[in-house]
CSV table of C-alpha atoms in Angstrom, one decimal:
chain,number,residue,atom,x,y,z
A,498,UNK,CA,118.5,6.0,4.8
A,499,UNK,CA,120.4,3.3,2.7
A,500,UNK,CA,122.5,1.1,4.7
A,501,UNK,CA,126.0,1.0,2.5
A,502,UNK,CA,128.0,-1.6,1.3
A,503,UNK,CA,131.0,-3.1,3.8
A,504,UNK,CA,133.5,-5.3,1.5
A,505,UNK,CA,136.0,-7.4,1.7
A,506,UNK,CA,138.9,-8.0,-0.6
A,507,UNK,CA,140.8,-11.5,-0.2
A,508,UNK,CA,144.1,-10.8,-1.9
A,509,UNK,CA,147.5,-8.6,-2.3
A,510,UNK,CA,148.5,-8.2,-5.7
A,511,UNK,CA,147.8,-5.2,-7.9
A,512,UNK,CA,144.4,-6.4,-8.8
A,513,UNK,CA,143.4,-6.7,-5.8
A,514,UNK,CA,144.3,-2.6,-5.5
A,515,UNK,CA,142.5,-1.8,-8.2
A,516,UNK,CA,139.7,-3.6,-6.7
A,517,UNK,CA,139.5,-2.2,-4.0
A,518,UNK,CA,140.5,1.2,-5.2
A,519,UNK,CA,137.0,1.2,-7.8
A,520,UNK,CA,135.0,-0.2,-4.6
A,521,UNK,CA,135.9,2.8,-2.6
A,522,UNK,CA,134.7,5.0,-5.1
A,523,UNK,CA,130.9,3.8,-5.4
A,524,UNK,CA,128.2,5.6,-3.9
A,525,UNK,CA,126.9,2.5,-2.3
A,526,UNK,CA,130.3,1.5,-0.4
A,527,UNK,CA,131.0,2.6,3.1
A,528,UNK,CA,134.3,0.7,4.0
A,529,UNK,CA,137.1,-2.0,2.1
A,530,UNK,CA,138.4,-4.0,4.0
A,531,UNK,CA,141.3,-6.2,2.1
A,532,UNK,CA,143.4,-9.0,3.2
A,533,UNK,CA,146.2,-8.9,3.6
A,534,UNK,CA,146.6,-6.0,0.9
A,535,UNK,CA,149.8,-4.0,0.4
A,536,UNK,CA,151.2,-0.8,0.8
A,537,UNK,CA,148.9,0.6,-1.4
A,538,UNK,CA,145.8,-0.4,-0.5
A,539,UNK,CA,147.3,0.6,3.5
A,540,UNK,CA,147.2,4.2,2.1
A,541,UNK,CA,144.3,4.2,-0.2
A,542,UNK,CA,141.5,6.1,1.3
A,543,UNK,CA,138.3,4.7,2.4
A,544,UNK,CA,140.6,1.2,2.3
A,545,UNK,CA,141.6,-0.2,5.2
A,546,UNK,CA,144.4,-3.2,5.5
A,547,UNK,CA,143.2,-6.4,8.1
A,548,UNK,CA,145.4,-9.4,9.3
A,549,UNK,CA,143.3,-12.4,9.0
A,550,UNK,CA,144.9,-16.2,8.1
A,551,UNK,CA,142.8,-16.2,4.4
A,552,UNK,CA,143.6,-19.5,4.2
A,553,UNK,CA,141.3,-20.2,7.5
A,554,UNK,CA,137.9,-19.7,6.3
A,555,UNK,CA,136.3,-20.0,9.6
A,556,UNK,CA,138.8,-16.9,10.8
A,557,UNK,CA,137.4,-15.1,7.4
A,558,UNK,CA,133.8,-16.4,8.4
A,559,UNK,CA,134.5,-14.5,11.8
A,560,UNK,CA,135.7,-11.4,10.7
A,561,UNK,CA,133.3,-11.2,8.2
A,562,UNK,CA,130.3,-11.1,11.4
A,563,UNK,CA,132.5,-8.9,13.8
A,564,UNK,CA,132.5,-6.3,10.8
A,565,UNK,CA,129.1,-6.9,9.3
A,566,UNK,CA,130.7,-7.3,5.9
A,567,UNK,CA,127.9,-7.3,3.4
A,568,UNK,CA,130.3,-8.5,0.5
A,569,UNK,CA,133.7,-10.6,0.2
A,570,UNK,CA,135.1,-10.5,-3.3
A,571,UNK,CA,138.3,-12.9,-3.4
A,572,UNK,CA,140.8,-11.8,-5.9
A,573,UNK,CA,143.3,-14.8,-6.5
A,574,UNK,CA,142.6,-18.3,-7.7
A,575,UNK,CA,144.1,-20.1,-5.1
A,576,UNK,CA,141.3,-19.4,-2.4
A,577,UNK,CA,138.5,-19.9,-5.3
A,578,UNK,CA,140.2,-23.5,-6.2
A,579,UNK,CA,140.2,-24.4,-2.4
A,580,UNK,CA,136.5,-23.6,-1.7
A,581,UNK,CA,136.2,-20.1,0.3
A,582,UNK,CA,133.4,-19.4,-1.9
A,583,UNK,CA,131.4,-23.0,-0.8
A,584,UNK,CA,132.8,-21.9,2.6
A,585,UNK,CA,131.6,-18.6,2.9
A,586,UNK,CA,128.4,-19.4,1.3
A,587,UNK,CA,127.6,-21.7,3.6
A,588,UNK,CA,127.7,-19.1,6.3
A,589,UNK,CA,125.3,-16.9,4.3
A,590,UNK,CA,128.2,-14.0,3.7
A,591,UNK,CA,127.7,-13.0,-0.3
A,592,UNK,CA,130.9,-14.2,-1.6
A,593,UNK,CA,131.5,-13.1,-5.6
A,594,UNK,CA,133.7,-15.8,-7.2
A,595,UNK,CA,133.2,-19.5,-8.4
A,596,UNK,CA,132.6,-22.1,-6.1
A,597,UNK,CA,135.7,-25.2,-6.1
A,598,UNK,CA,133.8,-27.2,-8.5
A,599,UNK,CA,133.8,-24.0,-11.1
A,600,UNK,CA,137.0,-22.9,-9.7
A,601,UNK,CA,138.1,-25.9,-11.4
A,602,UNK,CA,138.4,-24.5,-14.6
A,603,UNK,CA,141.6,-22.6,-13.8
A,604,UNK,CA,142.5,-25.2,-11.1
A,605,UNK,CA,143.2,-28.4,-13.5
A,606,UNK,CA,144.2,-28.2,-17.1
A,607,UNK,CA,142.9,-31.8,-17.9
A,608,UNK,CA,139.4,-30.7,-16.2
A,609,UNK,CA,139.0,-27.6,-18.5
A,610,UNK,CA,140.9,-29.5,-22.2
A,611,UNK,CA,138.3,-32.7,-21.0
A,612,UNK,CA,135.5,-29.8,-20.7
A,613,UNK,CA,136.4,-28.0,-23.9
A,614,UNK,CA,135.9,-31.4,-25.9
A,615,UNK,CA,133.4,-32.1,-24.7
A,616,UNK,CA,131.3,-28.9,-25.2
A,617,UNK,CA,133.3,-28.0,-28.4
A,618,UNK,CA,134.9,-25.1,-27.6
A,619,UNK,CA,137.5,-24.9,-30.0
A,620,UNK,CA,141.0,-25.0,-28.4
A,621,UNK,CA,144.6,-26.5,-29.6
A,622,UNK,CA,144.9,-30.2,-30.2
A,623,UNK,CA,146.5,-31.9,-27.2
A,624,UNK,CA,147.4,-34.7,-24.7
A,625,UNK,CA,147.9,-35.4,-20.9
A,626,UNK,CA,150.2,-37.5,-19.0
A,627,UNK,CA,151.0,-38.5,-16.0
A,628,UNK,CA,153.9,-41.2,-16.7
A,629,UNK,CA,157.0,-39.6,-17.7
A,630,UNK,CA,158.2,-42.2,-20.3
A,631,UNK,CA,154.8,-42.0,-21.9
A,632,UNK,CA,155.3,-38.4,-22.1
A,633,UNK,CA,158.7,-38.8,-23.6
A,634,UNK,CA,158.0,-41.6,-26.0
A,635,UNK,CA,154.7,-38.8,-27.4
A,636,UNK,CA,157.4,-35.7,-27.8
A,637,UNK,CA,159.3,-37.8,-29.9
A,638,UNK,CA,157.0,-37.7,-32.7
A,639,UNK,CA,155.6,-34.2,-32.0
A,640,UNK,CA,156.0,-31.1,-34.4
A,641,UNK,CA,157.3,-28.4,-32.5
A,642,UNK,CA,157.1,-25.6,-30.8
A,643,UNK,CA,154.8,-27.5,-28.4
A,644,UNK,CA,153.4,-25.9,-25.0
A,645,UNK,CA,153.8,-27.8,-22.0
A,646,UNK,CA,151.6,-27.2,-19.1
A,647,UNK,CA,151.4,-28.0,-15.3
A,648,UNK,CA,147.8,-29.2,-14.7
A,649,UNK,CA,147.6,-27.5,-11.4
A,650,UNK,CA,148.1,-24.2,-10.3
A,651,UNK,CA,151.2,-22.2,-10.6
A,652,UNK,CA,151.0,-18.9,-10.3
A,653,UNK,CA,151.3,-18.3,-14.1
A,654,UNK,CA,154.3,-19.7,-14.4
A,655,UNK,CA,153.4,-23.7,-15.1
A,656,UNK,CA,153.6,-22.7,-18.8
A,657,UNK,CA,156.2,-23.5,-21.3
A,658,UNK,CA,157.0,-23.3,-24.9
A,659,UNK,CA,159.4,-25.9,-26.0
A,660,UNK,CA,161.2,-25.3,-29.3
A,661,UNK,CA,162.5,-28.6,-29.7
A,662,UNK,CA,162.6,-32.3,-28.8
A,663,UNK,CA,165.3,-31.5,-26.5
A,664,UNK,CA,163.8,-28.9,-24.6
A,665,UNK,CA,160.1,-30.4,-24.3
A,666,UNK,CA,161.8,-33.7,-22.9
A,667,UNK,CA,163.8,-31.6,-20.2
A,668,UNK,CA,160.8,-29.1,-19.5
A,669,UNK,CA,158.5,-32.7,-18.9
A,670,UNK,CA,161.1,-34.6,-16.7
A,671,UNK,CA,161.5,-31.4,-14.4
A,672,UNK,CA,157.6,-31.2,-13.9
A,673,UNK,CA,156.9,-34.7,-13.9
A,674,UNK,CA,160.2,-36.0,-12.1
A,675,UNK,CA,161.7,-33.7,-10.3
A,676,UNK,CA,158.8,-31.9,-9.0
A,677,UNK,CA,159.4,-28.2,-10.4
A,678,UNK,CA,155.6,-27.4,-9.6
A,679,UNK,CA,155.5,-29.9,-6.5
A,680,UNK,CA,151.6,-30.9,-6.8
A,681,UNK,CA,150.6,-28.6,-9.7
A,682,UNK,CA,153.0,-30.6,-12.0
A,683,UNK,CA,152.0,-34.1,-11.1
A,684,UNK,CA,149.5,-34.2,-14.3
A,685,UNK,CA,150.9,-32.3,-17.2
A,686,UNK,CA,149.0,-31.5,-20.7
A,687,UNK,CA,150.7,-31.4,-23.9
A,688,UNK,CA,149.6,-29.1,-26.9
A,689,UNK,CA,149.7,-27.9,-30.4
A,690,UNK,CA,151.6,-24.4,-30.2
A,691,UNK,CA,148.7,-21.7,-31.6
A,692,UNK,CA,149.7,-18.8,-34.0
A,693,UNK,CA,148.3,-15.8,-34.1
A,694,UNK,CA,147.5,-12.3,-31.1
A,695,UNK,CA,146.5,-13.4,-27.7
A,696,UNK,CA,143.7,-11.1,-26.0
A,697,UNK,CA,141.9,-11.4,-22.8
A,698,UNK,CA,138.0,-11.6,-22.6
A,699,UNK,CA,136.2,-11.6,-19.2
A,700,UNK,CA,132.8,-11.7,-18.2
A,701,UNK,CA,131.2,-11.3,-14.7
A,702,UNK,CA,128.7,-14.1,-14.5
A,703,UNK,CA,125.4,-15.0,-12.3
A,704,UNK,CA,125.4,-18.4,-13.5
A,705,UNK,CA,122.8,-17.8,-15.9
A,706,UNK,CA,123.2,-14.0,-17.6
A,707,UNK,CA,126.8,-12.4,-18.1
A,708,UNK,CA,127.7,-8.8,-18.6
A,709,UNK,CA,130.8,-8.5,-20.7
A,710,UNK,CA,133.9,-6.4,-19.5
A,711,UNK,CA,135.8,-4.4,-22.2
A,712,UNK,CA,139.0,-5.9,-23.6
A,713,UNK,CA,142.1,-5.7,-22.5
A,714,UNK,CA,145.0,-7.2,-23.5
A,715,UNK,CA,148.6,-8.2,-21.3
A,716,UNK,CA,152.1,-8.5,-22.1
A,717,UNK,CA,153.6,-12.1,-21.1
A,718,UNK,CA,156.9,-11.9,-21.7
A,719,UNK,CA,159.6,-9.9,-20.0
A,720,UNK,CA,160.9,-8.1,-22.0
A,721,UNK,CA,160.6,-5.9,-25.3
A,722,UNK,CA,159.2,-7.6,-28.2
A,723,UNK,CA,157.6,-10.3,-26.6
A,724,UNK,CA,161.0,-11.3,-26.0
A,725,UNK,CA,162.1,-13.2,-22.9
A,726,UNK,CA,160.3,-15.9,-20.4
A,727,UNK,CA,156.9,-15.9,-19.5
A,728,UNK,CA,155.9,-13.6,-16.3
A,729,UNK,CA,152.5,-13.2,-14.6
A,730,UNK,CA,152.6,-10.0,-16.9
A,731,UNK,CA,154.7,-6.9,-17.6
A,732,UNK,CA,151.5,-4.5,-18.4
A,733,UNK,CA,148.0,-4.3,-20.4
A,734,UNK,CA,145.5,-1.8,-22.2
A,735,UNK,CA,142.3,-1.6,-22.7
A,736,UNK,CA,140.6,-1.7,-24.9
A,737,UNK,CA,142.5,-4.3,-27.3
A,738,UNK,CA,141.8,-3.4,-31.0
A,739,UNK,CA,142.7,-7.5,-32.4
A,740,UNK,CA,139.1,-7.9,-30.4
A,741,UNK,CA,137.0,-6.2,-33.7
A,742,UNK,CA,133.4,-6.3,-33.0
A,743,UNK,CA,133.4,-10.0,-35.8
A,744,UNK,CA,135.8,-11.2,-33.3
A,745,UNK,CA,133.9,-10.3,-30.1
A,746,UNK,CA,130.8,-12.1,-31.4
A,747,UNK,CA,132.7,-15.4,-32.0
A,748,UNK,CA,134.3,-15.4,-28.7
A,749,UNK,CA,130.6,-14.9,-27.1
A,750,UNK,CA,129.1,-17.3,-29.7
A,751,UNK,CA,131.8,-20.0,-29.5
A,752,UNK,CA,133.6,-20.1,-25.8
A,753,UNK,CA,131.7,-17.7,-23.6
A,754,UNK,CA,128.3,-19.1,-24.0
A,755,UNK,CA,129.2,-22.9,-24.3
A,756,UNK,CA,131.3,-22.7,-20.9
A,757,UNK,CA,128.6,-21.2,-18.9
A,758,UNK,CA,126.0,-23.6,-20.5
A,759,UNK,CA,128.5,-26.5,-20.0
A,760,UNK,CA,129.4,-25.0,-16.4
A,761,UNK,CA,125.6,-24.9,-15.4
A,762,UNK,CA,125.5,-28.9,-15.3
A,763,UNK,CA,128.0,-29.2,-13.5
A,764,UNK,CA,128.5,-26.0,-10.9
A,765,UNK,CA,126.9,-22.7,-12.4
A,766,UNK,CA,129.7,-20.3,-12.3
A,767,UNK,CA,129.6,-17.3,-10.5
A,768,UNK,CA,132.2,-14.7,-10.6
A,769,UNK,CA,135.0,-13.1,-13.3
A,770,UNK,CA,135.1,-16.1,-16.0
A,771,UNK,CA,138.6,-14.8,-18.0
A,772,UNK,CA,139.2,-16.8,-21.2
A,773,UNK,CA,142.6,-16.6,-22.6
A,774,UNK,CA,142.4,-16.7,-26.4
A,775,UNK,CA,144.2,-16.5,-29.7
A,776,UNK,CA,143.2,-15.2,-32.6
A,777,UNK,CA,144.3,-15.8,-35.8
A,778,UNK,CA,142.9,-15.2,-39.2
A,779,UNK,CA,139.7,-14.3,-38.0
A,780,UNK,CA,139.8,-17.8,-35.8
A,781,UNK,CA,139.2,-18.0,-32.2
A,782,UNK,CA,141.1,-20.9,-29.7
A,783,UNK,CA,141.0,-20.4,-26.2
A,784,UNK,CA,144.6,-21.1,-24.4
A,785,UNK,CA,143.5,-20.8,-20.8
A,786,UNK,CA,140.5,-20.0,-18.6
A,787,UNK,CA,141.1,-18.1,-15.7
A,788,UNK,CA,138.5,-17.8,-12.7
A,789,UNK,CA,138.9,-14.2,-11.4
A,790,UNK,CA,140.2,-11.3,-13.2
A,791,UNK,CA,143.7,-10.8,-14.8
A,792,UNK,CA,146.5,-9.1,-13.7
A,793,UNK,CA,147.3,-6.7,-15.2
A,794,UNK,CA,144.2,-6.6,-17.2
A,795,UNK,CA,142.2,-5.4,-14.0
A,796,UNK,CA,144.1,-2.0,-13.5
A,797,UNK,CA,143.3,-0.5,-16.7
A,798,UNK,CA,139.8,-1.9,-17.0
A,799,UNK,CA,139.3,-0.6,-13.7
A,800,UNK,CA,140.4,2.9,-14.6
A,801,UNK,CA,137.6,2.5,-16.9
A,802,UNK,CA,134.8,1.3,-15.0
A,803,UNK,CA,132.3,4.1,-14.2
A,804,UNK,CA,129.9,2.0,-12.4
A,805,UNK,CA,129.2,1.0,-9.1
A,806,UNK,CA,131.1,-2.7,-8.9
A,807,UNK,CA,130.3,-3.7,-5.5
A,808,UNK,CA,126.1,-3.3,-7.1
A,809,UNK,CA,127.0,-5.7,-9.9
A,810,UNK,CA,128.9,-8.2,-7.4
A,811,UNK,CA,126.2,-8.4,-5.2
A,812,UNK,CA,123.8,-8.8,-8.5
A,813,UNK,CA,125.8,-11.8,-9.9
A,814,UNK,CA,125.7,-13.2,-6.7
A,815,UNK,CA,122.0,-12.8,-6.2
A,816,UNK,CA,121.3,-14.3,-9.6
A,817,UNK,CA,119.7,-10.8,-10.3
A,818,UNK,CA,122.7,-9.4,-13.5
A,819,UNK,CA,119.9,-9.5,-15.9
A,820,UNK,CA,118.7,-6.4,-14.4
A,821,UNK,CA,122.0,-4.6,-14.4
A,822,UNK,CA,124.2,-2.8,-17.1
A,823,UNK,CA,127.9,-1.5,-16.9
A,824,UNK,CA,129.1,1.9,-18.0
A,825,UNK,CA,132.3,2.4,-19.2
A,826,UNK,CA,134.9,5.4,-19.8
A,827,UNK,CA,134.9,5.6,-23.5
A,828,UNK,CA,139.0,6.4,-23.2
A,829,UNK,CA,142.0,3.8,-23.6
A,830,UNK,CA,143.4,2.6,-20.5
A,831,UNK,CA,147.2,1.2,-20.5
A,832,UNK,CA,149.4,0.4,-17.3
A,833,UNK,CA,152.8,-0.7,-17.4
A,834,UNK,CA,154.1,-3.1,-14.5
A,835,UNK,CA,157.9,-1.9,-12.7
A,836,UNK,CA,159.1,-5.3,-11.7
A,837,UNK,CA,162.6,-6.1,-9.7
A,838,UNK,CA,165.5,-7.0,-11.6
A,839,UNK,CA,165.8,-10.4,-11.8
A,840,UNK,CA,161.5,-11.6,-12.1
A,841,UNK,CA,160.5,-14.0,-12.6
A,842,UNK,CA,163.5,-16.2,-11.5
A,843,UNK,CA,165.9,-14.6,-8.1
A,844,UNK,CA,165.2,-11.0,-7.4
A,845,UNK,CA,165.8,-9.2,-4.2
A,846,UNK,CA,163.0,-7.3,-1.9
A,847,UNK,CA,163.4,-4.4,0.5
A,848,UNK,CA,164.1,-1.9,-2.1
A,849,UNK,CA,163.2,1.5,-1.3
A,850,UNK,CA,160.6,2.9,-3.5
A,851,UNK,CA,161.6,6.7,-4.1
A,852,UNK,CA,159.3,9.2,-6.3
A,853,UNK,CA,155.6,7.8,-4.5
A,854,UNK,CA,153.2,8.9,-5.0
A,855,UNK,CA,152.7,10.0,-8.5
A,856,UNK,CA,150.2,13.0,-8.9
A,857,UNK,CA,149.1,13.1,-12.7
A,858,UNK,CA,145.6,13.5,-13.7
A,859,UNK,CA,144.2,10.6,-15.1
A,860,UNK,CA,147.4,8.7,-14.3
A,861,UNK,CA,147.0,5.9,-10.8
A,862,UNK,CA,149.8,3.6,-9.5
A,863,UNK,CA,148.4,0.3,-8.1
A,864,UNK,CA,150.7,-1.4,-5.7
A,865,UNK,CA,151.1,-5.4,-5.7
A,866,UNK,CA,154.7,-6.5,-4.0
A,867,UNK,CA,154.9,-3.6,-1.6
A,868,UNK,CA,155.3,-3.3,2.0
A,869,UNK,CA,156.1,-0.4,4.4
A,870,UNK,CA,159.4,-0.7,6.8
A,871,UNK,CA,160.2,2.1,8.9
A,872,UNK,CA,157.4,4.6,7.4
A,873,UNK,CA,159.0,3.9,3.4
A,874,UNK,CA,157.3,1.5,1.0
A,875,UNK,CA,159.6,-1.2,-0.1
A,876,UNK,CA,159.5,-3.7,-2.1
A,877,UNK,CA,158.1,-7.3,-1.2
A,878,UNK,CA,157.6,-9.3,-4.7
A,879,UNK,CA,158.2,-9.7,-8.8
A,880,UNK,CA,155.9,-7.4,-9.6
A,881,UNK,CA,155.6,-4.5,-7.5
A,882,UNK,CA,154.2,-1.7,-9.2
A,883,UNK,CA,151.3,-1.1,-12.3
A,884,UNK,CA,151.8,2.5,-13.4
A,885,UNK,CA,147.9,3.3,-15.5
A,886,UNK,CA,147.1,6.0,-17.4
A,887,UNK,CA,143.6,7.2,-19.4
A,888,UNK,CA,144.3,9.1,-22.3
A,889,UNK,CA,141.9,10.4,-25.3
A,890,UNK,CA,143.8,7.8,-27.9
A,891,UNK,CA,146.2,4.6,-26.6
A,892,UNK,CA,149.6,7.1,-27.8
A,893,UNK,CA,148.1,9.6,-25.0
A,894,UNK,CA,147.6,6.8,-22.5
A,895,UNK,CA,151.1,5.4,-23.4
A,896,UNK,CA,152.6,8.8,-22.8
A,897,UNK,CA,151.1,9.6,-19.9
A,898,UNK,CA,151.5,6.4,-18.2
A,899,UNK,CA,155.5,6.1,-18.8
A,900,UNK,CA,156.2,10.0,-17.7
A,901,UNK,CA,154.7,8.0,-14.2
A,902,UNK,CA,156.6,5.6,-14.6
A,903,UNK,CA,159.9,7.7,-15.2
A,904,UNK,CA,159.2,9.0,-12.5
A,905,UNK,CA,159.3,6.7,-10.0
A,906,UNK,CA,162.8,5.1,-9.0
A,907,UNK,CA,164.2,2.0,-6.6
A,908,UNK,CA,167.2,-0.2,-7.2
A,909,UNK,CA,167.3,-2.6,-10.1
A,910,UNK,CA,164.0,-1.6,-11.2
A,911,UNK,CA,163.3,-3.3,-14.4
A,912,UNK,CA,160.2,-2.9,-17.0
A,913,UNK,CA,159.6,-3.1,-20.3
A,914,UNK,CA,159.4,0.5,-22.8
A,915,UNK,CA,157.0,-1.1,-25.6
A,916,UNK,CA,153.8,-1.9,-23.4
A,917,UNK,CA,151.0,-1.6,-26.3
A,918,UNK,CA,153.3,-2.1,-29.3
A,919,UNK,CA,150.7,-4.5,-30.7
A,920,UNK,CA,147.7,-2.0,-30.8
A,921,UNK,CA,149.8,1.1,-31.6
A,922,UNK,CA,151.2,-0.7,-34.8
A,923,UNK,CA,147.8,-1.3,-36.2
């Protein structure tokens, strides 16, 4: 008899639900483990919610032999960047995800616009400092809107379009001087503003072969219209139509293949390689790279995913993906995030959650800033729910996953009503 699978999820957003939530589901799976997880995944059958310090990879290392866990899949960058995959390796526990030295591609914007030149991967024109007065004198003579960046990580939210002069200068002092994103901000990067539709392209990698995921695309701003800051993301769909077959070559051709070429010199990367581009006039620039999946991207490609994704995990790790395919739902997935009033600046937690949980076919709620107090799910973070729908056209999908979302109540609960404008209007 077939010894099954035993995972564990690092993480507690919503993509680390909707991992966990697909990994249940495959034949070859026999329990998920995720730390520290959420309300959601505490309820999710076949998912079971463990307190371990993830930031102590020896105490990971430990739990991992108590519980014979046969695969650890870490879900956030932060863990990636600080080397639980070198860690965990070393200890001869499979571990899906980049090692640090991959990682880095997320973790430092200089590393990855240094890489990009380097292996000419087209991206936007830019520049890195950091010496304030340097990077005051160069916004003096730069045409604007510019992007300014925090080289490190933070948390999606080290990003900034400047309109003006003005605005770049006071966006660069608070990173640079008065230490907005602490170490994250002690390097910034510069760069030309890029026209045009963003969409997300990810890949699960081996190192040497990589399997494409469908596309997907998110919603950054807060609120309708692209209006508003920049969040972590207020939903996504799948797939995204801007990403025509023409355009799906050129990513492969021009950023997909190049980075993992480039990559394999310097640390072969293992994992979810994301790659943040824009797309304009049939042109491809990538914006970002990210080193795990997205989120909200992951809900609804996980609604889609019909195959078993602990098996192709364990392949990339294996350096064995050749010998694997993916199968896919041929429907449109779109989820819409609830967020609290207020995200991403001051918002309040310990909201009851009324109307849980919602029992649509085809429709599934992933949880990321929940927690239970006193046997009710409240909420704990920015984002706190991803409402998903399948449906046999994106309208359906749409539909489907806003009567969910109507449906579900809490105080100050704030989303936005246009989640797959872009597609819908093609």
């Amino acid at each position: 008899m077939m010894t099954k699978n035993r995972v564990l999820i690092i993480g507690s957003g919503g993509r680390e639900h909707a991992l966990a939530w697909r990994m249940a589901q495959s034949s070859t799976v026999d329990t998920v483990f995720v730390a520290p997880g959420n309300a959601g995944t505490q309820q999710e059958s076949g998912v079971e919610n463990v307190v371990i310090d993830t930031t102590d990879f020896q105490a990971v290392i430990d739990f991992c032999h108590i519980q014979q866990v046969s695969l650890v899949v870490v879900g956030p960058e932060q863990p990636l960047v600080d080397g639980m995959v070198d860690a965990l390796s070393a200890a001869e526990i499979p571990c899906f995800g980049p090692k640090a030295a991959a990682a880095r591609l997320e973790g430092s914007k200089t590393f990855t616009k240094r890489f990009m030149q380097k292996n000419a991967i087209p991206t936007a024109d830019y520049a890195e400092f950091s010496d304030l007065d340097k990077a005051l004198k160069y916004l003096q003579s730069c045409e604007y809107p510019q992007v300014i960046k925090a080289d490190g990580l933070a948390a999606g939210k080290g990003v900034v379009i400047v309109k003006d002069q003005q605005q770049g200068e006071a966006v660069a002092t608070d990173m640079l001087s008065d230490n907005k994103f602490g170490e994250a901000g002690r390097r910034i990067v510069i760069e030309e503003f890029l026209h045009g539709e963003e969409a997300s392209y990810i890949v699960i990698s081996d190192g040497k072969t990589f399997i494409p995921m469908v596309t997907s695309q998110d919603h950054k701003a807060r609120d309708d219209g692209d209006q508003g800051p920049n969040t972590g993301g207020m939903g996504a769909y799948s797939p995204a139509p801007v990403v025509t077959p023409e355009i799906e070559e050129k990513i492969i051709e021009q950023v997909i293949k190049p980075t993992l070429k480039g990559m394999a010199k310097e640390q072969p990367f293992v994992g979810f390689l994301y790659a943040g581009v824009m797309i304009n006039q049939g042109e491809v620039k990538v914006l970002e790279f990210n080193v795990r999946m997205g989120d909200p991207e992951t809900q609804p490609i996980m609604m889609r995913l019909k195959s078993d994704l602990d098996s192709l995990c364990l392949a990339a790790v294996n350096g064995e993906l050749a010998e694997h395919s993916i199968q896919w739902d041929k429907r449109p997935a779109l989820g819409v995030v609830m967020a609290a009033g207020g995200y991403p600046e001051n918002y309040a937690k310990g909201a009851v959650i009324e109307g849980l949980p919602v029992s649509q076919t085809d429709v599934k709620v992933f949880h990321a800033g929940t927690a239970v107090s006193n046997e009710q799910v409240v909420t704990s973070g920015g984002r706190v729910l991803c409402v998903c729908a399948l449906g046999d056209n994106l309208t359906e999908a749409q539909q489907k996953a806003y009567a969910g979302v109507q449906s579900i109540t809490w105080q100050d609960v704030y989303y936005r009503t246009d989640i797959g404008h872009r597609a819908l209007s093609r």
